[in-house]
mmCIF file of C-alpha atoms in Angstrom:
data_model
loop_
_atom_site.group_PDB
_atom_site.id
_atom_site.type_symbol
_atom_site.label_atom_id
_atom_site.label_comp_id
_atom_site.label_asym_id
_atom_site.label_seq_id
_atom_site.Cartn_x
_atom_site.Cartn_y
_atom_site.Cartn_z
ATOM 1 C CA UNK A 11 3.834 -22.782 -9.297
ATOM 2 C CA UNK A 12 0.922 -24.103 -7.279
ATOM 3 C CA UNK A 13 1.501 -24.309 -3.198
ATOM 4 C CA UNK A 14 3.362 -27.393 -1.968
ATOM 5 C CA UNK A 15 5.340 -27.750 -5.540
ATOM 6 C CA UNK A 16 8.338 -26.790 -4.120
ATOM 7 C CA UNK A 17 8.344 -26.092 0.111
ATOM 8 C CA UNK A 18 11.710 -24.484 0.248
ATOM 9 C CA UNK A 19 10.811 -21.563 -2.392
ATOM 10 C CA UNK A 20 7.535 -20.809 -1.063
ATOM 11 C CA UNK A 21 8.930 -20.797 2.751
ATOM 12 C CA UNK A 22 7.712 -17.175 4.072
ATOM 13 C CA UNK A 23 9.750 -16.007 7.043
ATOM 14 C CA UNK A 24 8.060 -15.805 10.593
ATOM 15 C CA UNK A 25 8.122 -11.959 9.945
ATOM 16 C CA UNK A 26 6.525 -12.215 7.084
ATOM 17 C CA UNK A 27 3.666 -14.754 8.180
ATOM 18 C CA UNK A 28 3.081 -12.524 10.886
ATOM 19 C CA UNK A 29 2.818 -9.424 8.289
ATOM 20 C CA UNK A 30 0.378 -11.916 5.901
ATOM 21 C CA UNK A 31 -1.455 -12.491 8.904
ATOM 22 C CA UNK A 32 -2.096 -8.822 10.061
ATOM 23 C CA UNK A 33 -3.159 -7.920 6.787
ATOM 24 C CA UNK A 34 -5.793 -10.583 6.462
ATOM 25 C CA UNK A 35 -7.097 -9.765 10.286
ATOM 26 C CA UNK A 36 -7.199 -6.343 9.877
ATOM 27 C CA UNK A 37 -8.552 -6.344 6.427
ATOM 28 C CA UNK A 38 -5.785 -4.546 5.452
ATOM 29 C CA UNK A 39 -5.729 -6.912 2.048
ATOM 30 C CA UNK A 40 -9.064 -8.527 0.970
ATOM 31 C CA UNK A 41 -9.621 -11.304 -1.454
ATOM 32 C CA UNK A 42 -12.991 -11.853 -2.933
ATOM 33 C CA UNK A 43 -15.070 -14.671 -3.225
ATOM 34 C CA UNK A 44 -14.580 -16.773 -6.464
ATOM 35 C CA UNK A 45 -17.611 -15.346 -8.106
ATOM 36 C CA UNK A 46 -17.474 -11.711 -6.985
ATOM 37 C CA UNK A 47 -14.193 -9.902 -7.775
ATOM 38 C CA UNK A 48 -14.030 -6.342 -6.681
ATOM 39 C CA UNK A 49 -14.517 -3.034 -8.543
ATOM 40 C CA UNK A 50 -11.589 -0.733 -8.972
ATOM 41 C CA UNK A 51 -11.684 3.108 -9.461
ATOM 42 C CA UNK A 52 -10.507 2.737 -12.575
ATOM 43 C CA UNK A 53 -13.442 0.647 -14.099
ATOM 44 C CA UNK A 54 -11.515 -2.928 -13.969
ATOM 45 C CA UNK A 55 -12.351 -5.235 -11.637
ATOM 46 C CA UNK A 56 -9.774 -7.787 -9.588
ATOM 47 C CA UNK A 57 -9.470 -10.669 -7.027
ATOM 48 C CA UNK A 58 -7.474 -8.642 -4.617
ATOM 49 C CA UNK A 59 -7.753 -5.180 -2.252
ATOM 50 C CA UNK A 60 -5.391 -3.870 -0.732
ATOM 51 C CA UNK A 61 -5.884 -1.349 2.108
ATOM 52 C CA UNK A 62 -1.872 -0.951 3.818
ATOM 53 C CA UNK A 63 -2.965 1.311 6.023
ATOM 54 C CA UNK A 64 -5.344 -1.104 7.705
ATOM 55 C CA UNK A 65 -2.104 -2.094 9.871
ATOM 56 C CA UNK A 66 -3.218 1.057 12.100
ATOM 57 C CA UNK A 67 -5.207 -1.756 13.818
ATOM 58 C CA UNK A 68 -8.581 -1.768 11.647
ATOM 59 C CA UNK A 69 -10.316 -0.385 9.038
ATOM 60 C CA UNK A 70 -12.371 2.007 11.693
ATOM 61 C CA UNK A 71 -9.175 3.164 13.345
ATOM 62 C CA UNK A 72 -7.549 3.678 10.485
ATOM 63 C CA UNK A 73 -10.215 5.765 8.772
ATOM 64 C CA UNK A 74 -10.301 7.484 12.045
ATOM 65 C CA UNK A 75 -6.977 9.059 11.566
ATOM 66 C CA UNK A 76 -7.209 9.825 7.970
ATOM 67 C CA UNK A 77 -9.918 12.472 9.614
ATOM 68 C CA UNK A 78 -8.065 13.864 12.111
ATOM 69 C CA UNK A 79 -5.069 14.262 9.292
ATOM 70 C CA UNK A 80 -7.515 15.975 7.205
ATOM 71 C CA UNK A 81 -8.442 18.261 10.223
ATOM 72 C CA UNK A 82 -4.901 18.546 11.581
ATOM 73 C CA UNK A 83 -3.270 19.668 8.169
ATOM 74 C CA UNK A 84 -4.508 22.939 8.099
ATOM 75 C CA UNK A 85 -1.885 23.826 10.887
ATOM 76 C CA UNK A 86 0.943 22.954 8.103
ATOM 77 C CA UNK A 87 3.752 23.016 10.763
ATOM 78 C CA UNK A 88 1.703 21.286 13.986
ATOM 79 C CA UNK A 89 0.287 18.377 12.218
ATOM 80 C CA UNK A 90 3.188 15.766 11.811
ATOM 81 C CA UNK A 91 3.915 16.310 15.705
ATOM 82 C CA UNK A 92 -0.287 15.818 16.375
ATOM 83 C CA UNK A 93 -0.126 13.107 14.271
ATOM 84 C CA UNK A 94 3.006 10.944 16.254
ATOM 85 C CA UNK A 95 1.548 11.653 19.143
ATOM 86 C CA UNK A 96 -1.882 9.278 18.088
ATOM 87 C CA UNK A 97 0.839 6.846 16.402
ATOM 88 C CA UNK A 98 3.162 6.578 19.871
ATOM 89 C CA UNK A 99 -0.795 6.103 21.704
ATOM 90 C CA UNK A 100 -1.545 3.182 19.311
ATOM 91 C CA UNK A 101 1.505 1.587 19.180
ATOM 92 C CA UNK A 102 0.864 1.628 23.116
ATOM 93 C CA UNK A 103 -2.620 -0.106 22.967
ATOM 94 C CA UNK A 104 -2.611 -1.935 19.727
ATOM 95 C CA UNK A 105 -0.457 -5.042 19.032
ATOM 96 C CA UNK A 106 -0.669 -5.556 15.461
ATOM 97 C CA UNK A 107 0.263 -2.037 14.939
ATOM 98 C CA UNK A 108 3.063 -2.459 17.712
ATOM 99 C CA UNK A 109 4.697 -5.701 15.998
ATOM 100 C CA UNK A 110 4.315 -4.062 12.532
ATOM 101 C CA UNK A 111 6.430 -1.096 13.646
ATOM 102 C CA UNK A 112 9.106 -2.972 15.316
ATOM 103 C CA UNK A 113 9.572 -5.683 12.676
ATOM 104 C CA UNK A 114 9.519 -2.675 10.149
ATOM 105 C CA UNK A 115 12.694 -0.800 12.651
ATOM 106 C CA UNK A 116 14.595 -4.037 12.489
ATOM 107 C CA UNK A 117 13.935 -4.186 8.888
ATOM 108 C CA UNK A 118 15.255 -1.050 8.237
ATOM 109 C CA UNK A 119 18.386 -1.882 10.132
ATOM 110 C CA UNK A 120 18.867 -5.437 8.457
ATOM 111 C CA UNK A 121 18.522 -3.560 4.988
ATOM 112 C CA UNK A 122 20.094 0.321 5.274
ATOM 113 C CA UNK A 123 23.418 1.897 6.917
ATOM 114 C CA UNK A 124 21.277 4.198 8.979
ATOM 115 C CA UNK A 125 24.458 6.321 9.765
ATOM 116 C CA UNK A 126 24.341 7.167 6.737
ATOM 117 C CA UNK A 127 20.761 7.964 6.995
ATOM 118 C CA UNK A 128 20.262 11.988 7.375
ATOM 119 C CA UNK A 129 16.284 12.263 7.236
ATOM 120 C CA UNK A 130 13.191 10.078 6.873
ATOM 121 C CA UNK A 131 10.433 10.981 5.061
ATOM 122 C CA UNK A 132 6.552 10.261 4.176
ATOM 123 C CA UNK A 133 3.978 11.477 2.035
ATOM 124 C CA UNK A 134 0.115 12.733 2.628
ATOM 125 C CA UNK A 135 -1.168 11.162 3.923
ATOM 126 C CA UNK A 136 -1.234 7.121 4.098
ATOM 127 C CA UNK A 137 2.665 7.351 4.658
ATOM 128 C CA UNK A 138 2.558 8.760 7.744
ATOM 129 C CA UNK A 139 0.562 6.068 9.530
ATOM 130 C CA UNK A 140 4.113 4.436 9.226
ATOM 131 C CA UNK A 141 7.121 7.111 8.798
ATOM 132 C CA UNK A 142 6.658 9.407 11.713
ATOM 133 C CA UNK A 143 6.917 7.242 14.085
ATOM 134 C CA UNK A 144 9.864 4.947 12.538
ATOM 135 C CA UNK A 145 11.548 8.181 12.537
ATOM 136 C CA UNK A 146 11.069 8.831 16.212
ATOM 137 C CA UNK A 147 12.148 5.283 16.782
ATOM 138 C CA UNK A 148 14.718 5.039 14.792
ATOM 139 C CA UNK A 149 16.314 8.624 16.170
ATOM 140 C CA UNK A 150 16.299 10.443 12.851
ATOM 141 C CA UNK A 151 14.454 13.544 12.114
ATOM 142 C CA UNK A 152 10.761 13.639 9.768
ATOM 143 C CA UNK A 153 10.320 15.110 6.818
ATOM 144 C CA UNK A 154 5.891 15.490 6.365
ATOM 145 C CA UNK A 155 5.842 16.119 2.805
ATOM 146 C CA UNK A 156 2.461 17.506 1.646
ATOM 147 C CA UNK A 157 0.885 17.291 -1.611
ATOM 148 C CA UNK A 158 1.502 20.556 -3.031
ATOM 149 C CA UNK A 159 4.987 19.573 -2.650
ATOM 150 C CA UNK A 160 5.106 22.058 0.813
ATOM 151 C CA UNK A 161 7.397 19.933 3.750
ATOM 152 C CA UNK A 162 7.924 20.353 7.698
ATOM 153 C CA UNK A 163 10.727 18.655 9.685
ATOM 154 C CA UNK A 164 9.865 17.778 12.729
ATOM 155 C CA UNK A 165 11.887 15.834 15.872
ATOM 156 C CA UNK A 166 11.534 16.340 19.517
ATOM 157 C CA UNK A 167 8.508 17.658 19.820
ATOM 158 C CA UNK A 168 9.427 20.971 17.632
ATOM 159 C CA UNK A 169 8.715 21.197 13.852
ATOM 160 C CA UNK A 170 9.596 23.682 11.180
ATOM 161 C CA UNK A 171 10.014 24.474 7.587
ATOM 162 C CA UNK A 172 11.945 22.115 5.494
ATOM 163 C CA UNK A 173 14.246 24.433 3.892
ATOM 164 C CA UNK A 174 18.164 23.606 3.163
ATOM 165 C CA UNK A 175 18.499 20.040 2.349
ATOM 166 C CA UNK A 176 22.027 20.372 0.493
ATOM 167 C CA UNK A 177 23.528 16.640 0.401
ATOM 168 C CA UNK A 178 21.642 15.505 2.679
ATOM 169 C CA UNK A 179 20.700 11.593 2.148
ATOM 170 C CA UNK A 180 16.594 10.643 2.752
ATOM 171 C CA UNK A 181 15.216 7.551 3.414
ATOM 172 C CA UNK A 182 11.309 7.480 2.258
ATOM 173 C CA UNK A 183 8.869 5.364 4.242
ATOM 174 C CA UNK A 184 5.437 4.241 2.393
ATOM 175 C CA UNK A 185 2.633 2.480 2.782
ATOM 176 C CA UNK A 186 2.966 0.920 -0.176
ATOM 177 C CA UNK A 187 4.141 1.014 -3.715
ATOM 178 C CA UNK A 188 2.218 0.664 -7.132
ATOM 179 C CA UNK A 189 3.519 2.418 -10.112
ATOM 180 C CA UNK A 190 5.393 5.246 -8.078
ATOM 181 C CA UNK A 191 3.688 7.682 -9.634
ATOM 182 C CA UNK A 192 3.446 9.706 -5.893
ATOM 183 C CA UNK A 193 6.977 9.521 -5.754
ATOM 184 C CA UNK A 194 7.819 11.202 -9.604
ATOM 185 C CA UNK A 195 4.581 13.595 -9.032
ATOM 186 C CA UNK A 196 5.227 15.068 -5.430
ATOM 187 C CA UNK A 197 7.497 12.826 -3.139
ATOM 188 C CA UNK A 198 10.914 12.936 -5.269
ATOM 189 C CA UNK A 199 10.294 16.660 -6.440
ATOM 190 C CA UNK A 200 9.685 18.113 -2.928
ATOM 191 C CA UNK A 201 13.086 16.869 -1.376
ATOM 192 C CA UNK A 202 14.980 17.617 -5.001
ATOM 193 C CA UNK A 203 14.395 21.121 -5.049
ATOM 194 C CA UNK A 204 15.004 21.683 -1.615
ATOM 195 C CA UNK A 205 18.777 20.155 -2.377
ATOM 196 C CA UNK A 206 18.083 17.273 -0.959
ATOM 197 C CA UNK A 207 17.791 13.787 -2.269
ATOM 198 C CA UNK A 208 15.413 10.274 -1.779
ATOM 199 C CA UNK A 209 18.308 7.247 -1.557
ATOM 200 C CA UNK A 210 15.898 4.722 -0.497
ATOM 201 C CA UNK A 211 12.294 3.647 0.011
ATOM 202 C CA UNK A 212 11.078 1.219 2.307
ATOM 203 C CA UNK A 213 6.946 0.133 1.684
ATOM 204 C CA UNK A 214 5.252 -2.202 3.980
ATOM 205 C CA UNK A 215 3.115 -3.868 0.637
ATOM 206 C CA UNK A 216 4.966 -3.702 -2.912
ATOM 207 C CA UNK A 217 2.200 -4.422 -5.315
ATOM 208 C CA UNK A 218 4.413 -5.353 -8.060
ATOM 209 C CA UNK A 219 3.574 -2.953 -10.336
ATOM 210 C CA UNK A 220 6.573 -1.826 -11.749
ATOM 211 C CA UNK A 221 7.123 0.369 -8.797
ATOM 212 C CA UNK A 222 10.643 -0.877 -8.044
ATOM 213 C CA UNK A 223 11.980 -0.181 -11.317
ATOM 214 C CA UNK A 224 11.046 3.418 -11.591
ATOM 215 C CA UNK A 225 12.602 3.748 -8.368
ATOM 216 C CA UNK A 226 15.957 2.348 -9.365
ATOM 217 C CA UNK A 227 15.105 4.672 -12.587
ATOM 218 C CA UNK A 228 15.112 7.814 -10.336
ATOM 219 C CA UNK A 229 18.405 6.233 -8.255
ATOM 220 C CA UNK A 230 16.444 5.116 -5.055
ATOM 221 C CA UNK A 231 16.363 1.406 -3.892
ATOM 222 C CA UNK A 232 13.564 0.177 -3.397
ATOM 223 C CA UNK A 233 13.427 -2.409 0.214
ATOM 224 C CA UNK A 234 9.656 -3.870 0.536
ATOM 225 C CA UNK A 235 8.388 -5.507 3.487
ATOM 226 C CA UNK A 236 6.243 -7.764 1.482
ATOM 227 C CA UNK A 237 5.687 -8.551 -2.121
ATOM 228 C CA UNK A 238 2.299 -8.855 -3.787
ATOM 229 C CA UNK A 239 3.041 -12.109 -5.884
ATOM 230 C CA UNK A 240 2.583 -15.836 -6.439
ATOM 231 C CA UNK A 241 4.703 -16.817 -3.676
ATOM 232 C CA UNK A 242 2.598 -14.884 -0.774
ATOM 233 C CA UNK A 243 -0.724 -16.496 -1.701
ATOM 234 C CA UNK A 244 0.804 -19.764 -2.169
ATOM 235 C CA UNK A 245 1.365 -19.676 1.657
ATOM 236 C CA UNK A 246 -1.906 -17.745 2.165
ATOM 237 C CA UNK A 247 -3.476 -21.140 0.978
ATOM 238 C CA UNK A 248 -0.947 -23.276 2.993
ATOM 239 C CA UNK A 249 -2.256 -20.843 6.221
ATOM 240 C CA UNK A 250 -6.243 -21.535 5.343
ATOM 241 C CA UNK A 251 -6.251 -17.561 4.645
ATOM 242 C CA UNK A 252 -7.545 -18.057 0.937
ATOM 243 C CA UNK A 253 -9.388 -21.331 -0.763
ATOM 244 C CA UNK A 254 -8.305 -23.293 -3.955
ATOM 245 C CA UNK A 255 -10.750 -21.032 -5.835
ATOM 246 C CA UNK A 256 -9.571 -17.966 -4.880
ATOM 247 C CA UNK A 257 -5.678 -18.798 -5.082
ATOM 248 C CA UNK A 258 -6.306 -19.902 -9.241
ATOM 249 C CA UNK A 259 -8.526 -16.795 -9.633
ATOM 250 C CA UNK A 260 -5.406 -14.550 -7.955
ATOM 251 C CA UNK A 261 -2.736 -16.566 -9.817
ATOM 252 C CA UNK A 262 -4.278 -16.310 -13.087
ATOM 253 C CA UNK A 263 -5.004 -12.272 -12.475
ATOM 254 C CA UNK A 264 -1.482 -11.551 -11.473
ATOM 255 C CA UNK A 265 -0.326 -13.625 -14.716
ATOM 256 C CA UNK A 266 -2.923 -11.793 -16.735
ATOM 257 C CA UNK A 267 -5.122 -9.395 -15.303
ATOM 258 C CA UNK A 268 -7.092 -8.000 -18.269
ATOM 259 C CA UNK A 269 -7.269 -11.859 -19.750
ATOM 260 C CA UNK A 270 -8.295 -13.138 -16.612
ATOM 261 C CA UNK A 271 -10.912 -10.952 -15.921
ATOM 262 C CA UNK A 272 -12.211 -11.095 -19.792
ATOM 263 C CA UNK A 273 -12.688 -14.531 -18.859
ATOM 264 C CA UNK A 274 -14.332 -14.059 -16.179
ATOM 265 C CA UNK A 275 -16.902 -11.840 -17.405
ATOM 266 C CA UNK A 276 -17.778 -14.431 -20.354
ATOM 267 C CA UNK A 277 -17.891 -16.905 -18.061
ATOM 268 C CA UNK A 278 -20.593 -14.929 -15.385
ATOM 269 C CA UNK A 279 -22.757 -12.560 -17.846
ATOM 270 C CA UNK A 280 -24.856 -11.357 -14.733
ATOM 271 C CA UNK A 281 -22.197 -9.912 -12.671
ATOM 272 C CA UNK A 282 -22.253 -6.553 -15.101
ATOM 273 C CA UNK A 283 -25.800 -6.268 -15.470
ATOM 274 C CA UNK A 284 -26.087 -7.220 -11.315
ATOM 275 C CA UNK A 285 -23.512 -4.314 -10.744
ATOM 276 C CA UNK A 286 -25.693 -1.817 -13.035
ATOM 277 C CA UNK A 287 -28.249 -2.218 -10.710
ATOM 278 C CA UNK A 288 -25.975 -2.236 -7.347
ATOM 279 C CA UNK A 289 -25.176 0.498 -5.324
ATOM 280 C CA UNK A 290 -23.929 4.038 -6.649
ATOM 281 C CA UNK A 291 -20.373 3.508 -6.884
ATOM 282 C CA UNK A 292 -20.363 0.159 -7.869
ATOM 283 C CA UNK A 293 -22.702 1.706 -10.721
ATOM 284 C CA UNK A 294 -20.351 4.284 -11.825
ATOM 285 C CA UNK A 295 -17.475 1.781 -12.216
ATOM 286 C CA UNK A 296 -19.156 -0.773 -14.348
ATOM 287 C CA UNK A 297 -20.418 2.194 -16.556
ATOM 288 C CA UNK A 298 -16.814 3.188 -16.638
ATOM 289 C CA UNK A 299 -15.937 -0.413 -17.560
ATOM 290 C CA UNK A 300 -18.565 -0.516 -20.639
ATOM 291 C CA UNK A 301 -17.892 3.257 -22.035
ATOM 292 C CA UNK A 302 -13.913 2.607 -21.295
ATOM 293 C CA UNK A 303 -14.719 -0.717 -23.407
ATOM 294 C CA UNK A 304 -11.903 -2.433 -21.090
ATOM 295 C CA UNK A 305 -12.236 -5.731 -21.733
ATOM 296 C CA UNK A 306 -13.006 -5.485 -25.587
ATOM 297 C CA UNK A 307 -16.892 -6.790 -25.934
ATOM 298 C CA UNK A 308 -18.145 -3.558 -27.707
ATOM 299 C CA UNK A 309 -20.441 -5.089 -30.135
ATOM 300 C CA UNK A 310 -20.568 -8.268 -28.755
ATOM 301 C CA UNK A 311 -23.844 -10.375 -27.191
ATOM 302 C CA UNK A 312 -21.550 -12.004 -24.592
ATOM 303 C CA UNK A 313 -21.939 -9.366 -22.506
ATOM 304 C CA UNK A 314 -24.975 -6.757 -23.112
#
C-alpha cells in the first residue's frame, strides 16, 4: 500500500509521530540515500539502520554511556544504581529522552496490570538506557541482567544479588526486538533459573523480525512501542522524513530483502567494487558478501 491509499489505516497516533520523529532527529533510525544502502555486519546490505538507543538524546550521548557502562560493570552490584543516576540527569536536561520515557510509562500502564507486575528487567547493555529508569518511575524494583546470565536488583538507592525469584512475575524492558535471540540466549535463562519468570516485554522499536512470535513461543507478550513496517514509512513520507525513492527502495526490502537488494546490485555494478576500495569495515563486509555468495552471482559477470 503506497501512502495516501487509504488515510485511516496509515493514521500514526500523536505518540507515535512524536516517537518517528525522535528517531529520525536523533539518528536513532537512518535511511540511506536511493543509491547507497548500508552495510550490515552480516555481509548484506539494506535501506534502513536502526540505532534505538539513539533516544538517549544523540548518537554522542548515547555512545557516551555505553562507555561509562563498560567502565561501571566491573562493580557488578554498583553499576545499575551509577547507571540511573546518568538516566534521572538526562531525563532532567534532555527532552526527547524525557518525552520518550514518559510516553513509554503511560504505555506500560495502557498495555499491563502493573499490580500484577513484581519486577522489571533489562539486559546489557542497550536495555538499560530504557528499563532502569521506567522501573524507578514506575515504583517497581530492577533486575540488571548481565551477559553471563549474572543479575542485581536494585531500588532505592541499594542493590544486591538477584537470588530467590520463586513466582515472581517480570516485565522485560528493551531497546528493541529482532529475532529474540538475547532473550532465549541470556535474558529468559537468567530470571528462569533463579525461579522466576519473563510475562511480558515491552521494546521501544520492533523490527519485525519474527521477534514477537518467539516471544509468545516462550509465553511472554510481546507490547512494542513502534513497529518497523510499511505503515511507519508510509507516514515517514507523508512527514517529508523520507523521499519517493527511498520509501519504494524500503517497501520493496521489507517485502523482499535478499530480492531487493539482488536487484539492486545488478542494477549499480560499482557499488561492490566502490565498497572494496572504501574504508576497512565497509571492506570486510563486502568481502563477507562475495565469499558468503549472498546474493547468488558466484560465477556470474554481473557483478565481478
Amino acid at each position: 500500500m503506497k501512502a495516501g491509499d487509504d488515510k485511516e489505516e496509515i493514521n500514526l497516533s500523536t505518540t507515535d509521530e512524536k516517537l518517528l520523529t525522535g528517531l529520525f532527529m536523533t539518528k536513532a533510525l537512518r535511511v540511506c540515500p536511493e543509491n547507497k544502502p548500508f552495510w550490515y555486519t552480516s555481509g548484506t546490505i539494506g535501506p534502513y539502520y536502526i540505532n534505538t538507543h539513539f533516544l538517549y538524546g544523540s548518537e554522542e550521548k548515547a555512545n557516551g554511556l555505553l562507555k561509562m557502562i563498560d567502565m561501571f560493570k566491573r562493580d557488578v552490584l554498583g553499576c545499575p544504581l551509577k547507571i540511573l543516576e546518568m538516566a534521572r540527569k538526562n531525563y532532567d536536561e534532555d527532552s526527547i529522552y524525557r518525552s520518550l520515557m514518559d510516553d513509554m510509562c503511560s504505555f506500560i500502564k495502557d498495555n499491563i496490570d502493573m499490580d500484577e507486575v513484581d519486577f522489571i528487567s533489562g539486559g546489557e547493555r542497550r536495555d538499560w538506557f530504557f528499563s532502569l529508569l521506567a522501573a524507578d518511575m514506575l515504583g517497581k524494583p530492577h533486575i540488571s541482567i548481565y551477559k553471563d546470565l549474572g543479575a542485581v536488583i536494585s531500588e532505592a538507592g541499594r542493590a544486591k544479588p538477584a537470588q530467590n525469584l520463586k513466582d515472581k512475575k517480570v516485565l522485560h524492558i528493551a531497546d528493541l526486538v529482532t529475532e529474540a535471540s538475547s532473550y532465549e540466549r541470556a535474558w529468559i535463562p537468567a530470571i528462569k533459573e533463579r525461579g522466576g519468570q519473563i510475562k511480558w516485554s515491552v521494546v521501544v522499536v520492533d523490527r519485525n523480525q519474527g521477534g514477537e512470535e518467539v516471544l509468545a513461543a516462550n509465553g511472554i507478550r510481546c507490547h512494542a512501542m513502534i513497529r518497523i513496517d510499511n505503515r511507519l514509512f508510509d507516514r515517514a513520507l507523508e512527514m517529508g522524513l523520507i523521499n519517493e525513492q527511498q520509501h519504494t527502495m524500503i517497501l520493496d526490502f521489507i517485502a523482499n530483502p535478499r530480492e531487493s537488494m539482488r536487484k539492486f546490485l545488478e542494477k549499480n555494478p560499482d557499488f561492490l567494487k566502490d565498497s572494496l576500495k572504501g574504508d576497512d569495515k565497509t571492506k570486510e563486509r563486502a568481502r563477507l558478501c562475495i565469499e558468503k555468495d549472498i546474493y547468488g552471482f558466484q560465477g556470474s559477470s554481473k557483478i565481478s
